[in-house]
């Protein structure tokens, strides 16, 4: 049942004034907020942008903004994100800001009355089901000063090869303009976590370059409190080995992490696609007095066999783990997911919970587990967390009921990218004003589309598309597509640079092929990595429906029936795949 938690007096649509109580604490927040200006002017940009330094340097509340033709009202928020935009559909019903504390605890929220010509009431609703973009939390101390983010870059990424041939897995391009690492970093920044380390040991040059360009000079400001840094695996007198797993990677840098005066470490994966409010995650950790909190995804029986499952008691405490169970073992892992907040209908559809590989550790617990109790454990999911449960640590589950994809294979990566073109609602949207996805500013010109037929597709920045047909595809930045080309169900990653006219002239004189897609080429169900040179009249359509093939010397692989052209590859004119 929806319960209004706090608000000030505001007129109803009929003009009557509704009085609702407001706490002294929240009134103080409102009074204090009137002294400040909006700290995040870019929050209303639906495409996202580089994170402004102001909200990170001060570590303070940002101001959510609501615009009208004649005025603006500032609403204090623990986040920097702006309030959701007014409805464009003409629906005059009140918008909801939902606070979702666990176990029925009452959340806190503040709504401020606005000019009668356009104001609408805000209603705060306590629900236990995970994340909504407009929810509010009251962490004390604030996440910017009390939480350290640790993003694990993953292993060699062999299942994503050849996309990981020249780059780390978190540096793989995503959604035309972004890279995978932008997802967890943006989730952190949107959750007011500004101290972030990224651990990696494979092909880290591209990842390091991207992070330094995207976040290096824009986090922390004059106080230098925020950062995003890459920590590469290294040998030392104490440990001559490379990272042996997720827990071992964190253990090798514990000496650095413990220097930070924080309460919790949040452990994240660098190859997941999702949008999550980590402040609510951390709030649940504190409210339940947990030692470790594990993010859990509700599952139906069909999908559950592919994941590590958890069993919980009536308080949401994890009591048992099972790795990819089947048959009777699977049935034994069924849980009542209404405990974590699902409604009765969805709880029947989703009677299992799977670990997302995302954890909140209390700092002292992390140090104790990795150094003293499990000094030889290499992995969090299969060793440290089950071990902590077995010795009596309080390990809680936190339900995340939203879109989440583990991008660990070529097929999963392909489907996640094309999922953003789905209509009417994409699987994952980059168009979220309250929680934008940040990336590096490239200062590219708008894409140019000349006499082209483009349907159900996403086009990145700085593309030149001439008299061609593009359907259900993602076209990455700086892509050049020539006349007569047909692109279907394809991910084009684009290019790292433009070739000059002099370069193109020289290539034409020497019989070379410029970067991009040549004239009258046909590409279907494929991934074209960056800087690929596809000649004229090339057909990449998997004529023989081959499912698996390794043709690295020819410039491509086929995995799951998806053709992947390697970065910097050259396919001569007339090639047929």
mmCIF file of N, CA, C and O in Angstrom, residues 497-529:
data_model
loop_
_atom_site.group_PDB
_atom_site.id
_atom_site.type_symbol
_atom_site.label_atom_id
_atom_site.label_comp_id
_atom_site.label_asym_id
_atom_site.label_seq_id
_atom_site.Cartn_x
_atom_site.Cartn_y
_atom_site.Cartn_z
ATOM 1 N N UNK A 497 39.649 7.393 -35.268
ATOM 2 C CA UNK A 497 40.131 8.638 -35.885
ATOM 3 C C UNK A 497 39.540 8.759 -37.286
ATOM 4 O O UNK A 497 39.046 7.792 -37.867
ATOM 5 N N UNK A 498 39.595 9.969 -37.823
ATOM 6 C CA UNK A 498 39.202 10.212 -39.201
ATOM 7 C C UNK A 498 40.445 10.162 -40.096
ATOM 8 O O UNK A 498 41.523 10.612 -39.706
ATOM 9 N N UNK A 499 40.274 9.634 -41.282
ATOM 10 C CA UNK A 499 41.341 9.729 -42.279
ATOM 11 C C UNK A 499 41.194 11.049 -43.033
ATOM 12 O O UNK A 499 40.082 11.461 -43.375
ATOM 13 N N UNK A 500 42.306 11.699 -43.295
ATOM 14 C CA UNK A 500 42.273 12.974 -44.010
ATOM 15 C C UNK A 500 42.037 12.736 -45.500
ATOM 16 O O UNK A 500 42.158 11.605 -45.998
ATOM 17 N N UNK A 501 41.713 13.796 -46.190
ATOM 18 C CA UNK A 501 41.516 13.687 -47.632
ATOM 19 C C UNK A 501 42.802 13.232 -48.324
ATOM 20 O O UNK A 501 42.777 12.502 -49.310
ATOM 21 N N UNK A 502 43.937 13.695 -47.799
ATOM 22 C CA UNK A 502 45.224 13.274 -48.364
ATOM 23 C C UNK A 502 45.430 11.775 -48.183
ATOM 24 O O UNK A 502 45.917 11.085 -49.094
ATOM 25 N N UNK A 503 45.036 11.265 -47.004
ATOM 26 C CA UNK A 503 45.135 9.820 -46.746
ATOM 27 C C UNK A 503 44.275 9.045 -47.739
ATOM 28 O O UNK A 503 44.700 8.024 -48.311
ATOM 29 N N UNK A 504 43.052 9.502 -47.942
ATOM 30 C CA UNK A 504 42.131 8.799 -48.835
ATOM 31 C C UNK A 504 42.626 8.843 -50.279
ATOM 32 O O UNK A 504 42.502 7.860 -51.024
ATOM 33 N N UNK A 505 43.194 9.975 -50.663
ATOM 34 C CA UNK A 505 43.710 10.102 -52.024
ATOM 35 C C UNK A 505 44.874 9.139 -52.252
ATOM 36 O O UNK A 505 44.960 8.468 -53.294
ATOM 37 N N UNK A 506 45.749 9.051 -51.249
ATOM 38 C CA UNK A 506 46.890 8.142 -51.357
ATOM 39 C C UNK A 506 46.423 6.691 -51.428
ATOM 40 O O UNK A 506 46.953 5.889 -52.214
ATOM 41 N N UNK A 507 45.418 6.344 -50.606
ATOM 42 C CA UNK A 507 44.881 4.986 -50.640
ATOM 43 C C UNK A 507 44.278 4.656 -51.998
ATOM 44 O O UNK A 507 44.453 3.556 -52.532
ATOM 45 N N UNK A 508 43.568 5.621 -52.584
ATOM 46 C CA UNK A 508 42.945 5.397 -53.897
ATOM 47 C C UNK A 508 44.006 5.172 -54.972
ATOM 48 O O UNK A 508 43.840 4.333 -55.867
ATOM 49 N N UNK A 509 45.098 5.908 -54.871
ATOM 50 C CA UNK A 509 46.166 5.788 -55.872
ATOM 51 C C UNK A 509 46.911 4.462 -55.741
ATOM 52 O O UNK A 509 47.406 3.920 -56.728
ATOM 53 N N UNK A 510 46.983 3.933 -54.519
ATOM 54 C CA UNK A 510 47.750 2.705 -54.292
ATOM 55 C C UNK A 510 46.870 1.459 -54.212
ATOM 56 O O UNK A 510 47.359 0.371 -53.912
ATOM 57 N N UNK A 511 45.571 1.629 -54.437
ATOM 58 C CA UNK A 511 44.661 0.488 -54.386
ATOM 59 C C UNK A 511 44.269 0.080 -52.982
ATOM 60 O O UNK A 511 43.784 -1.031 -52.765
ATOM 61 N N UNK A 512 44.483 0.973 -52.022
ATOM 62 C CA UNK A 512 44.132 0.672 -50.639
ATOM 63 C C UNK A 512 42.647 0.870 -50.368
ATOM 64 O O UNK A 512 41.884 1.325 -51.229
ATOM 65 N N UNK A 513 42.231 0.541 -49.149
ATOM 66 C CA UNK A 513 40.821 0.644 -48.761
ATOM 67 C C UNK A 513 40.721 1.563 -47.545
ATOM 68 O O UNK A 513 41.421 1.344 -46.545
ATOM 69 N N UNK A 514 39.889 2.587 -47.600
ATOM 70 C CA UNK A 514 39.750 3.497 -46.453
ATOM 71 C C UNK A 514 38.973 2.840 -45.308
ATOM 72 O O UNK A 514 38.280 1.833 -45.495
ATOM 73 N N UNK A 515 39.084 3.421 -44.127
ATOM 74 C CA UNK A 515 38.328 2.938 -42.977
ATOM 75 C C UNK A 515 36.834 3.143 -43.223
ATOM 76 O O UNK A 515 36.403 4.191 -43.697
ATOM 77 N N UNK A 516 36.051 2.122 -42.938
ATOM 78 C CA UNK A 516 34.608 2.241 -43.104
ATOM 79 C C UNK A 516 34.048 1.120 -43.963
ATOM 80 O O UNK A 516 34.718 0.123 -44.247
ATOM 81 N N UNK A 517 32.796 1.294 -44.375
ATOM 82 C CA UNK A 517 32.088 0.302 -45.172
ATOM 83 C C UNK A 517 32.061 0.754 -46.628
ATOM 84 O O UNK A 517 31.600 1.866 -46.930
ATOM 85 N N UNK A 518 32.548 -0.095 -47.536
ATOM 86 C CA UNK A 518 32.645 0.259 -48.951
ATOM 87 C C UNK A 518 31.302 0.258 -49.669
ATOM 88 O O UNK A 518 30.269 -0.169 -49.137
ATOM 89 N N UNK A 519 31.333 0.685 -50.914
ATOM 90 C CA UNK A 519 30.119 0.803 -51.722
ATOM 91 C C UNK A 519 29.497 -0.573 -51.991
ATOM 92 O O UNK A 519 30.208 -1.560 -52.224
ATOM 93 N N UNK A 520 28.161 -0.605 -51.916
ATOM 94 C CA UNK A 520 27.366 -1.787 -52.278
ATOM 95 C C UNK A 520 27.710 -3.032 -51.442
ATOM 96 O O UNK A 520 27.474 -4.159 -51.890
ATOM 97 N N UNK A 521 28.261 -2.823 -50.265
ATOM 98 C CA UNK A 521 28.532 -3.956 -49.372
ATOM 99 C C UNK A 521 27.271 -4.298 -48.583
ATOM 100 O O UNK A 521 26.433 -3.437 -48.309
ATOM 101 N N UNK A 522 27.167 -5.573 -48.210
ATOM 102 C CA UNK A 522 25.986 -6.049 -47.488
ATOM 103 C C UNK A 522 26.446 -6.761 -46.217
ATOM 104 O O UNK A 522 27.189 -7.745 -46.289
ATOM 105 N N UNK A 523 26.025 -6.241 -45.072
ATOM 106 C CA UNK A 523 26.443 -6.806 -43.784
ATOM 107 C C UNK A 523 25.198 -7.146 -42.976
ATOM 108 O O UNK A 523 24.321 -6.298 -42.790
ATOM 109 N N UNK A 524 25.136 -8.384 -42.494
ATOM 110 C CA UNK A 524 23.980 -8.814 -41.708
ATOM 111 C C UNK A 524 24.437 -9.673 -40.522
ATOM 112 O O UNK A 524 25.300 -10.533 -40.673
ATOM 113 N N UNK A 525 23.858 -9.414 -39.356
ATOM 114 C CA UNK A 525 24.160 -10.170 -38.123
ATOM 115 C C UNK A 525 25.671 -10.290 -37.894
ATOM 116 O O UNK A 525 26.246 -11.372 -37.906
ATOM 117 N N UNK A 526 26.272 -9.136 -37.673
ATOM 118 C CA UNK A 526 27.730 -9.106 -37.522
ATOM 119 C C UNK A 526 28.134 -8.023 -36.525
ATOM 120 O O UNK A 526 27.351 -7.116 -36.189
ATOM 121 N N UNK A 527 29.374 -8.133 -36.053
ATOM 122 C CA UNK A 527 30.011 -7.100 -35.242
ATOM 123 C C UNK A 527 31.260 -6.658 -35.991
ATOM 124 O O UNK A 527 32.131 -7.487 -36.288
ATOM 125 N N UNK A 528 31.333 -5.389 -36.327
ATOM 126 C CA UNK A 528 32.505 -4.848 -37.025
ATOM 127 C C UNK A 528 33.281 -3.994 -36.043
ATOM 128 O O UNK A 528 32.829 -2.915 -35.639
ATOM 129 N N UNK A 529 34.448 -4.469 -35.630
ATOM 130 C CA UNK A 529 35.240 -3.753 -34.630
ATOM 131 C C UNK A 529 35.834 -2.480 -35.232
ATOM 132 O O UNK A 529 35.773 -2.235 -36.435
#
